[in-house]
Amino acid sequence: MAASADTIFSRIIRREIPARIEYEDDLCLAFHDVAPQSPVHLLVIPKQPIPSLVDVTEADEPLLGHLVAVASSLARKLGLDDGYRLVVNCGRDGGQTVHHLHVHLLGGRSLGWPPG
Ligand code: AMP
Protein backbone atom coordinates (compact mmCIF):
# COMPACT_ATOMS: atom_id res chain seq x y z
CA MET A 1 0.00 0.00 0.00
CA ALA A 2 2.68 2.49 0.96
CA ALA A 3 4.32 1.99 -2.42
CA SER A 4 1.41 3.68 -4.18
CA ALA A 5 0.65 6.36 -1.59
CA ASP A 6 2.30 9.02 -3.70
CA THR A 7 1.38 8.16 -7.23
CA ILE A 8 0.01 10.89 -9.42
CA PHE A 9 -3.47 9.48 -8.80
CA SER A 10 -3.18 9.89 -5.03
CA ARG A 11 -2.20 13.48 -5.70
CA ILE A 12 -5.31 13.93 -7.86
CA ILE A 13 -7.45 12.48 -5.03
CA ARG A 14 -5.87 14.98 -2.63
CA ARG A 15 -6.46 17.79 -5.17
CA GLU A 16 -2.75 18.55 -5.28
CA ILE A 17 -2.81 18.43 -9.08
CA PRO A 18 -5.75 19.24 -11.33
CA ALA A 19 -7.92 16.76 -13.20
CA ARG A 20 -11.25 16.91 -15.00
CA ILE A 21 -13.26 15.10 -12.36
CA GLU A 22 -16.48 13.53 -13.63
CA TYR A 23 -17.65 11.71 -10.50
CA GLU A 24 -16.71 11.23 -6.86
CA ASP A 25 -18.07 9.34 -3.87
CA ASP A 26 -16.66 8.02 -0.60
CA LEU A 27 -14.94 5.09 -2.30
CA CYS A 28 -13.80 6.28 -5.70
CA LEU A 29 -13.01 9.08 -8.09
CA ALA A 30 -13.55 9.19 -11.88
CA PHE A 31 -11.71 11.67 -14.08
CA HIS A 32 -10.79 12.18 -17.72
CA ASP A 33 -7.53 10.63 -18.91
CA VAL A 34 -4.97 13.31 -19.76
CA ALA A 35 -4.05 11.45 -22.97
CA PRO A 36 -7.39 10.11 -24.22
CA GLN A 37 -7.32 7.07 -26.49
CA SER A 38 -10.96 7.48 -27.51
CA PRO A 39 -13.52 10.31 -27.49
CA VAL A 40 -14.52 9.23 -23.99
CA HIS A 41 -11.64 8.00 -21.83
CA LEU A 42 -12.20 8.07 -18.10
CA LEU A 43 -10.24 6.51 -15.27
CA VAL A 44 -12.17 5.17 -12.31
CA ILE A 45 -9.92 4.76 -9.28
CA PRO A 46 -10.42 3.65 -5.69
CA LYS A 47 -9.53 6.23 -3.08
CA GLN A 48 -7.80 3.41 -1.24
CA PRO A 49 -4.43 3.16 -3.04
CA ILE A 50 -4.30 -0.50 -4.11
CA PRO A 51 -1.23 -0.67 -6.42
CA SER A 52 -2.55 -3.22 -8.92
CA LEU A 53 -4.80 -6.23 -9.47
CA VAL A 54 -1.96 -8.39 -8.11
CA ASP A 55 -2.54 -6.83 -4.69
CA VAL A 56 -6.28 -7.38 -4.57
CA THR A 57 -7.64 -9.53 -1.75
CA GLU A 58 -11.05 -11.03 -1.08
CA ALA A 59 -11.80 -8.04 1.14
CA ASP A 60 -11.54 -5.78 -1.92
CA GLU A 61 -14.31 -7.56 -3.86
CA PRO A 62 -17.07 -5.06 -2.95
CA LEU A 63 -14.79 -2.16 -3.87
CA LEU A 64 -13.92 -3.67 -7.26
CA GLY A 65 -17.60 -4.29 -7.92
CA HIS A 66 -18.28 -0.67 -7.06
CA LEU A 67 -15.66 0.56 -9.54
CA VAL A 68 -17.28 -1.45 -12.32
CA ALA A 69 -20.78 -0.30 -11.34
CA VAL A 70 -19.63 3.35 -11.33
CA ALA A 71 -18.01 2.88 -14.76
CA SER A 72 -21.26 1.39 -16.08
CA SER A 73 -23.27 4.27 -14.66
CA LEU A 74 -20.89 6.85 -16.16
CA ALA A 75 -21.05 5.13 -19.56
CA ARG A 76 -24.83 5.48 -19.43
CA LYS A 77 -24.60 9.09 -18.31
CA LEU A 78 -22.15 9.95 -21.10
CA GLY A 79 -24.34 8.34 -23.75
CA LEU A 80 -22.13 5.42 -24.73
CA ASP A 81 -25.20 3.58 -25.99
CA ASP A 82 -23.34 1.71 -28.74
CA GLY A 83 -20.96 0.11 -26.25
CA TYR A 84 -17.67 0.72 -24.58
CA ARG A 85 -14.73 -1.12 -23.03
CA LEU A 86 -13.41 -1.40 -19.49
CA VAL A 87 -9.69 -2.15 -19.19
CA VAL A 88 -7.50 -2.79 -16.17
CA ASN A 89 -3.83 -2.96 -17.10
CA CYS A 90 -1.76 -4.98 -14.65
CA GLY A 91 2.02 -5.07 -14.30
CA ARG A 92 4.70 -4.69 -16.94
CA ASP A 93 3.25 -7.09 -19.50
CA GLY A 94 -0.19 -5.57 -18.99
CA GLY A 95 1.18 -2.12 -19.76
CA GLN A 96 0.44 -0.60 -16.36
CA THR A 97 2.26 2.71 -15.91
CA VAL A 98 0.58 4.18 -12.82
CA HIS A 99 0.72 1.90 -9.79
CA HIS A 100 -2.62 2.82 -8.31
CA LEU A 101 -5.31 0.42 -9.54
CA HIS A 102 -7.60 2.04 -12.12
CA VAL A 103 -10.32 1.05 -14.55
CA HIS A 104 -10.15 2.66 -17.99
CA LEU A 105 -13.56 3.45 -19.50
CA LEU A 106 -13.09 3.79 -23.26
CA GLY A 107 -15.87 4.65 -25.67
CA GLY A 108 -17.20 6.91 -28.38
CA ARG A 109 -15.61 5.01 -31.27
CA SER A 110 -15.36 1.44 -32.51
CA LEU A 111 -12.47 -0.20 -30.64
CA GLY A 112 -10.21 -2.75 -32.30
CA TRP A 113 -9.45 -6.23 -30.98
CA PRO A 114 -7.07 -7.71 -29.98
CA PRO A 115 -5.25 -4.88 -28.22
CA GLY A 116 -1.62 -4.33 -29.18
P1 AMP B 1 -2.01 2.60 -17.29
O1 AMP B 1 -1.03 2.63 -18.42
O2 AMP B 1 -3.07 1.54 -17.41
O3 AMP B 1 -1.29 2.55 -15.95
O4 AMP B 1 -2.82 3.95 -17.35
C1 AMP B 1 -2.39 5.13 -16.78
C2 AMP B 1 -3.19 6.23 -17.44
O5 AMP B 1 -3.08 7.39 -16.65
C3 AMP B 1 -2.71 6.61 -18.84
O6 AMP B 1 -3.79 6.42 -19.77
C4 AMP B 1 -2.33 8.07 -18.70
O7 AMP B 1 -2.63 8.83 -19.84
C5 AMP B 1 -3.13 8.49 -17.50
N1 AMP B 1 -2.61 9.62 -16.75
C6 AMP B 1 -1.34 9.82 -16.32
N2 AMP B 1 -1.23 10.97 -15.64
C7 AMP B 1 -2.48 11.52 -15.64
C8 AMP B 1 -3.02 12.73 -15.10
N3 AMP B 1 -2.26 13.61 -14.42
N4 AMP B 1 -4.33 12.98 -15.29
C9 AMP B 1 -5.09 12.11 -15.98
N5 AMP B 1 -4.65 10.95 -16.50
C10 AMP B 1 -3.35 10.67 -16.34
PDB file of N, CA and C in Angstrom, residues 47-110:
ATOM      1  N   LYS A  47     -10.279   5.281  -3.912  1.00  0.00           N
ATOM      2  CA  LYS A  47      -9.530   6.230  -3.076  1.00  0.00           C
ATOM      3  C   LYS A  47      -8.476   5.503  -2.260  1.00  0.00           C
ATOM      4  N   GLN A  48      -8.779   4.263  -1.922  1.00  0.00           N
ATOM      5  CA  GLN A  48      -7.798   3.410  -1.243  1.00  0.00           C
ATOM      6  C   GLN A  48      -6.726   3.033  -2.270  1.00  0.00           C
ATOM      7  N   PRO A  49      -5.456   3.332  -2.007  1.00  0.00           N
ATOM      8  CA  PRO A  49      -4.428   3.156  -3.039  1.00  0.00           C
ATOM      9  C   PRO A  49      -3.926   1.721  -3.181  1.00  0.00           C
ATOM     10  N   ILE A  50      -4.741   0.861  -3.788  1.00  0.00           N
ATOM     11  CA  ILE A  50      -4.299  -0.499  -4.114  1.00  0.00           C
ATOM     12  C   ILE A  50      -3.387  -0.382  -5.336  1.00  0.00           C
ATOM     13  N   PRO A  51      -2.146  -0.888  -5.279  1.00  0.00           N
ATOM     14  CA  PRO A  51      -1.230  -0.670  -6.417  1.00  0.00           C
ATOM     15  C   PRO A  51      -1.690  -1.315  -7.720  1.00  0.00           C
ATOM     16  N   SER A  52      -2.145  -2.576  -7.661  1.00  0.00           N
ATOM     17  CA  SER A  52      -2.552  -3.224  -8.917  1.00  0.00           C
ATOM     18  C   SER A  52      -3.452  -4.413  -8.613  1.00  0.00           C
ATOM     19  N   LEU A  53      -3.941  -5.055  -9.656  1.00  0.00           N
ATOM     20  CA  LEU A  53      -4.801  -6.232  -9.467  1.00  0.00           C
ATOM     21  C   LEU A  53      -4.079  -7.330  -8.699  1.00  0.00           C
ATOM     22  N   VAL A  54      -2.751  -7.390  -8.821  1.00  0.00           N
ATOM     23  CA  VAL A  54      -1.957  -8.395  -8.109  1.00  0.00           C
ATOM     24  C   VAL A  54      -2.159  -8.280  -6.593  1.00  0.00           C
ATOM     25  N   ASP A  55      -2.441  -7.086  -6.142  1.00  0.00           N
ATOM     26  CA  ASP A  55      -2.535  -6.828  -4.695  1.00  0.00           C
ATOM     27  C   ASP A  55      -3.951  -6.984  -4.133  1.00  0.00           C
ATOM     28  N   VAL A  56      -4.889  -7.289  -5.001  1.00  0.00           N
ATOM     29  CA  VAL A  56      -6.283  -7.375  -4.569  1.00  0.00           C
ATOM     30  C   VAL A  56      -6.500  -8.594  -3.679  1.00  0.00           C
ATOM     31  N   THR A  57      -7.275  -8.424  -2.623  1.00  0.00           N
ATOM     32  CA  THR A  57      -7.640  -9.535  -1.748  1.00  0.00           C
ATOM     33  C   THR A  57      -9.160  -9.697  -1.785  1.00  0.00           C
ATOM     34  N   GLU A  58      -9.609 -10.768  -1.137  1.00  0.00           N
ATOM     35  CA  GLU A  58     -11.047 -11.032  -1.084  1.00  0.00           C
ATOM     36  C   GLU A  58     -11.790  -9.840  -0.475  1.00  0.00           C
ATOM     37  N   ALA A  59     -11.155  -9.182   0.470  1.00  0.00           N
ATOM     38  CA  ALA A  59     -11.798  -8.045   1.143  1.00  0.00           C
ATOM     39  C   ALA A  59     -12.074  -6.889   0.183  1.00  0.00           C
ATOM     40  N   ASP A  60     -11.374  -6.880  -0.950  1.00  0.00           N
ATOM     41  CA  ASP A  60     -11.541  -5.781  -1.916  1.00  0.00           C
ATOM     42  C   ASP A  60     -12.676  -6.033  -2.909  1.00  0.00           C
ATOM     43  N   GLU A  61     -13.297  -7.214  -2.846  1.00  0.00           N
ATOM     44  CA  GLU A  61     -14.312  -7.558  -3.856  1.00  0.00           C
ATOM     45  C   GLU A  61     -15.431  -6.527  -3.948  1.00  0.00           C
ATOM     46  N   PRO A  62     -15.998  -6.064  -2.831  1.00  0.00           N
ATOM     47  CA  PRO A  62     -17.068  -5.062  -2.951  1.00  0.00           C
ATOM     48  C   PRO A  62     -16.571  -3.766  -3.604  1.00  0.00           C
ATOM     49  N   LEU A  63     -15.353  -3.374  -3.286  1.00  0.00           N
ATOM     50  CA  LEU A  63     -14.790  -2.159  -3.868  1.00  0.00           C
ATOM     51  C   LEU A  63     -14.627  -2.317  -5.381  1.00  0.00           C
ATOM     52  N   LEU A  64     -14.109  -3.459  -5.813  1.00  0.00           N
ATOM     53  CA  LEU A  64     -13.924  -3.671  -7.257  1.00  0.00           C
ATOM     54  C   LEU A  64     -15.273  -3.677  -7.971  1.00  0.00           C
ATOM     55  N   GLY A  65     -16.259  -4.297  -7.338  1.00  0.00           N
ATOM     56  CA  GLY A  65     -17.600  -4.290  -7.919  1.00  0.00           C
ATOM     57  C   GLY A  65     -18.130  -2.870  -8.029  1.00  0.00           C
ATOM     58  N   HIS A  66     -17.832  -2.071  -7.048  1.00  0.00           N
ATOM     59  CA  HIS A  66     -18.279  -0.673  -7.058  1.00  0.00           C
ATOM     60  C   HIS A  66     -17.637   0.090  -8.214  1.00  0.00           C
ATOM     61  N   LEU A  67     -16.350  -0.134  -8.445  1.00  0.00           N
ATOM     62  CA  LEU A  67     -15.663   0.563  -9.543  1.00  0.00           C
ATOM     63  C   LEU A  67     -16.327   0.236 -10.880  1.00  0.00           C
ATOM     64  N   VAL A  68     -16.649  -1.033 -11.062  1.00  0.00           N
ATOM     65  CA  VAL A  68     -17.283  -1.455 -12.324  1.00  0.00           C
ATOM     66  C   VAL A  68     -18.693  -0.863 -12.431  1.00  0.00           C
ATOM     67  N   ALA A  69     -19.419  -0.858 -11.322  1.00  0.00           N
ATOM     68  CA  ALA A  69     -20.777  -0.302 -11.343  1.00  0.00           C
ATOM     69  C   ALA A  69     -20.737   1.204 -11.628  1.00  0.00           C
ATOM     70  N   VAL A  70     -19.767   1.911 -11.068  1.00  0.00           N
ATOM     71  CA  VAL A  70     -19.629   3.349 -11.333  1.00  0.00           C
ATOM     72  C   VAL A  70     -19.276   3.570 -12.808  1.00  0.00           C
ATOM     73  N   ALA A  71     -18.372   2.757 -13.344  1.00  0.00           N
ATOM     74  CA  ALA A  71     -18.011   2.879 -14.763  1.00  0.00           C
ATOM     75  C   ALA A  71     -19.243   2.663 -15.637  1.00  0.00           C
ATOM     76  N   SER A  72     -20.044   1.676 -15.314  1.00  0.00           N
ATOM     77  CA  SER A  72     -21.259   1.389 -16.076  1.00  0.00           C
ATOM     78  C   SER A  72     -22.225   2.575 -16.010  1.00  0.00           C
ATOM     79  N   SER A  73     -22.378   3.130 -14.839  1.00  0.00           N
ATOM     80  CA  SER A  73     -23.274   4.274 -14.662  1.00  0.00           C
ATOM     81  C   SER A  73     -22.770   5.493 -15.433  1.00  0.00           C
ATOM     82  N   LEU A  74     -21.463   5.717 -15.420  1.00  0.00           N
ATOM     83  CA  LEU A  74     -20.892   6.854 -16.156  1.00  0.00           C
ATOM     84  C   LEU A  74     -21.036   6.657 -17.665  1.00  0.00           C
ATOM     85  N   ALA A  75     -20.879   5.418 -18.129  1.00  0.00           N
ATOM     86  CA  ALA A  75     -21.047   5.128 -19.557  1.00  0.00           C
ATOM     87  C   ALA A  75     -22.469   5.486 -19.988  1.00  0.00           C
ATOM     88  N   ARG A  76     -23.424   5.148 -19.140  1.00  0.00           N
ATOM     89  CA  ARG A  76     -24.827   5.477 -19.434  1.00  0.00           C
ATOM     90  C   ARG A  76     -25.009   6.989 -19.450  1.00  0.00           C
ATOM     91  N   LYS A  77     -24.469   7.639 -18.426  1.00  0.00           N
ATOM     92  CA  LYS A  77     -24.603   9.095 -18.312  1.00  0.00           C
ATOM     93  C   LYS A  77     -23.981   9.817 -19.513  1.00  0.00           C
ATOM     94  N   LEU A  78     -22.861   9.289 -20.012  1.00  0.00           N
ATOM     95  CA  LEU A  78     -22.147   9.954 -21.104  1.00  0.00           C
ATOM     96  C   LEU A  78     -22.641   9.507 -22.475  1.00  0.00           C
ATOM     97  N   GLY A  79     -23.681   8.689 -22.489  1.00  0.00           N
ATOM     98  CA  GLY A  79     -24.342   8.345 -23.751  1.00  0.00           C
ATOM     99  C   GLY A  79     -23.614   7.323 -24.599  1.00  0.00           C
ATOM    100  N   LEU A  80     -22.865   6.434 -23.957  1.00  0.00           N
ATOM    101  CA  LEU A  80     -22.134   5.415 -24.730  1.00  0.00           C
ATOM    102  C   LEU A  80     -23.071   4.239 -25.054  1.00  0.00           C
ATOM    103  N   ASP A  81     -24.136   4.562 -25.774  1.00  0.00           N
ATOM    104  CA  ASP A  81     -25.195   3.578 -25.994  1.00  0.00           C
ATOM    105  C   ASP A  81     -24.803   2.480 -26.979  1.00  0.00           C
ATOM    106  N   ASP A  82     -23.772   2.727 -27.784  1.00  0.00           N
ATOM    107  CA  ASP A  82     -23.342   1.706 -28.745  1.00  0.00           C
ATOM    108  C   ASP A  82     -22.275   0.786 -28.157  1.00  0.00           C
ATOM    109  N   GLY A  83     -21.943   0.985 -26.893  1.00  0.00           N
ATOM    110  CA  GLY A  83     -20.964   0.111 -26.251  1.00  0.00           C
ATOM    111  C   GLY A  83     -19.712   0.854 -25.828  1.00  0.00           C
ATOM    112  N   TYR A  84     -18.901   0.138 -25.120  1.00  0.00           N
ATOM    113  CA  TYR A  84     -17.666   0.723 -24.580  1.00  0.00           C
ATOM    114  C   TYR A  84     -16.803  -0.410 -24.067  1.00  0.00           C
ATOM    115  N   ARG A  85     -15.632  -0.081 -23.555  1.00  0.00           N
ATOM    116  CA  ARG A  85     -14.731  -1.120 -23.027  1.00  0.00           C
ATOM    117  C   ARG A  85     -14.163  -0.680 -21.687  1.00  0.00           C
ATOM    118  N   LEU A  86     -14.121  -1.617 -20.754  1.00  0.00           N
ATOM    119  CA  LEU A  86     -13.415  -1.402 -19.492  1.00  0.00           C
ATOM    120  C   LEU A  86     -12.104  -2.172 -19.560  1.00  0.00           C
ATOM    121  N   VAL A  87     -11.021  -1.523 -19.149  1.00  0.00           N
ATOM    122  CA  VAL A  87      -9.688  -2.145 -19.195  1.00  0.00           C
ATOM    123  C   VAL A  87      -8.997  -1.902 -17.860  1.00  0.00           C
ATOM    124  N   VAL A  88      -8.380  -2.952 -17.330  1.00  0.00           N
ATOM    125  CA  VAL A  88      -7.502  -2.794 -16.168  1.00  0.00           C
ATOM    126  C   VAL A  88      -6.148  -3.361 -16.560  1.00  0.00           C
ATOM    127  N   ASN A  89      -5.178  -2.500 -16.792  1.00  0.00           N
ATOM    128  CA  ASN A  89      -3.830  -2.960 -17.100  1.00  0.00           C
ATOM    129  C   ASN A  89      -3.149  -3.368 -15.802  1.00  0.00           C
ATOM    130  N   CYS A  90      -2.399  -4.465 -15.859  1.00  0.00           N
ATOM    131  CA  CYS A  90      -1.760  -4.977 -14.646  1.00  0.00           C
ATOM    132  C   CYS A  90      -0.309  -5.357 -14.922  1.00  0.00           C
ATOM    133  N   GLY A  91       0.597  -4.697 -14.224  1.00  0.00           N
ATOM    134  CA  GLY A  91       2.016  -5.068 -14.303  1.00  0.00           C
ATOM    135  C   GLY A  91       2.660  -4.676 -15.619  1.00  0.00           C
ATOM    136  N   ARG A  92       3.902  -5.086 -15.769  1.00  0.00           N
ATOM    137  CA  ARG A  92       4.698  -4.694 -16.940  1.00  0.00           C
ATOM    138  C   ARG A  92       4.112  -5.230 -18.236  1.00  0.00           C
ATOM    139  N   ASP A  93       3.787  -6.525 -18.262  1.00  0.00           N
ATOM    140  CA  ASP A  93       3.245  -7.090 -19.497  1.00  0.00           C
ATOM    141  C   ASP A  93       1.859  -6.534 -19.810  1.00  0.00           C
ATOM    142  N   GLY A  94       1.137  -6.144 -18.773  1.00  0.00           N
ATOM    143  CA  GLY A  94      -0.193  -5.568 -18.989  1.00  0.00           C
ATOM    144  C   GLY A  94      -0.153  -4.108 -19.385  1.00  0.00           C
ATOM    145  N   GLY A  95       1.040  -3.514 -19.342  1.00  0.00           N
ATOM    146  CA  GLY A  95       1.179  -2.122 -19.761  1.00  0.00           C
ATOM    147  C   GLY A  95       0.796  -1.115 -18.701  1.00  0.00           C
ATOM    148  N   GLN A  96       0.806  -1.532 -17.434  1.00  0.00           N
ATOM    149  CA  GLN A  96       0.441  -0.597 -16.356  1.00  0.00           C
ATOM    150  C   GLN A  96       1.578   0.397 -16.127  1.00  0.00           C
ATOM    151  N   THR A  97       1.240   1.680 -16.127  1.00  0.00           N
ATOM    152  CA  THR A  97       2.262   2.707 -15.913  1.00  0.00           C
ATOM    153  C   THR A  97       2.065   3.470 -14.603  1.00  0.00           C
ATOM    154  N   VAL A  98       0.835   3.513 -14.102  1.00  0.00           N
ATOM    155  CA  VAL A  98       0.577   4.179 -12.820  1.00  0.00           C
ATOM    156  C   VAL A  98       0.157   3.109 -11.824  1.00  0.00           C
ATOM    157  N   HIS A  99       0.903   3.015 -10.723  1.00  0.00           N
ATOM    158  CA  HIS A  99       0.718   1.899  -9.792  1.00  0.00           C
ATOM    159  C   HIS A  99      -0.267   2.247  -8.689  1.00  0.00           C
ATOM    160  N   HIS A 100      -1.441   2.606  -9.155  1.00  0.00           N
ATOM    161  CA  HIS A 100      -2.624   2.824  -8.312  1.00  0.00           C
ATOM    162  C   HIS A 100      -3.758   2.256  -9.168  1.00  0.00           C
ATOM    163  N   LEU A 101      -4.323   1.152  -8.733  1.00  0.00           N
ATOM    164  CA  LEU A 101      -5.313   0.425  -9.541  1.00  0.00           C
ATOM    165  C   LEU A 101      -6.334   1.380 -10.162  1.00  0.00           C
ATOM    166  N   HIS A 102      -6.631   1.174 -11.441  1.00  0.00           N
ATOM    167  CA  HIS A 102      -7.598   2.036 -12.124  1.00  0.00           C
ATOM    168  C   HIS A 102      -8.282   1.275 -13.240  1.00  0.00           C
ATOM    169  N   VAL A 103      -9.528   1.639 -13.462  1.00  0.00           N
ATOM    170  CA  VAL A 103     -10.320   1.051 -14.555  1.00  0.00           C
ATOM    171  C   VAL A 103     -10.437   2.112 -15.645  1.00  0.00           C
ATOM    172  N   HIS A 104      -9.963   1.770 -16.845  1.00  0.00           N
ATOM    173  CA  HIS A 104     -10.155   2.656 -17.993  1.00  0.00           C
ATOM    174  C   HIS A 104     -11.558   2.434 -18.538  1.00  0.00           C
ATOM    175  N   LEU A 105     -12.284   3.510 -18.782  1.00  0.00           N
ATOM    176  CA  LEU A 105     -13.561   3.447 -19.497  1.00  0.00           C
ATOM    177  C   LEU A 105     -13.345   4.124 -20.846  1.00  0.00           C
ATOM    178  N   LEU A 106     -13.374   3.298 -21.900  1.00  0.00           N
ATOM    179  CA  LEU A 106     -13.086   3.786 -23.258  1.00  0.00           C
ATOM    180  C   LEU A 106     -14.343   3.661 -24.108  1.00  0.00           C
ATOM    181  N   GLY A 107     -14.694   4.731 -24.810  1.00  0.00           N
ATOM    182  CA  GLY A 107     -15.871   4.652 -25.665  1.00  0.00           C
ATOM    183  C   GLY A 107     -15.952   5.836 -26.598  1.00  0.00           C
ATOM    184  N   GLY A 108     -16.981   5.809 -27.441  1.00  0.00           N
ATOM    185  CA  GLY A 108     -17.198   6.905 -28.381  1.00  0.00           C
ATOM    186  C   GLY A 108     -16.650   6.623 -29.763  1.00  0.00           C
ATOM    187  N   ARG A 109     -16.046   5.463 -29.942  1.00  0.00           N
ATOM    188  CA  ARG A 109     -15.613   5.008 -31.269  1.00  0.00           C
ATOM    189  C   ARG A 109     -15.572   3.495 -31.245  1.00  0.00           C
ATOM    190  N   SER A 110     -15.484   2.885 -32.432  1.00  0.00           N
ATOM    191  CA  SER A 110     -15.363   1.438 -32.505  1.00  0.00           C
ATOM    192  C   SER A 110     -13.940   1.046 -32.127  1.00  0.00           C
TER     193      SER A 110
END
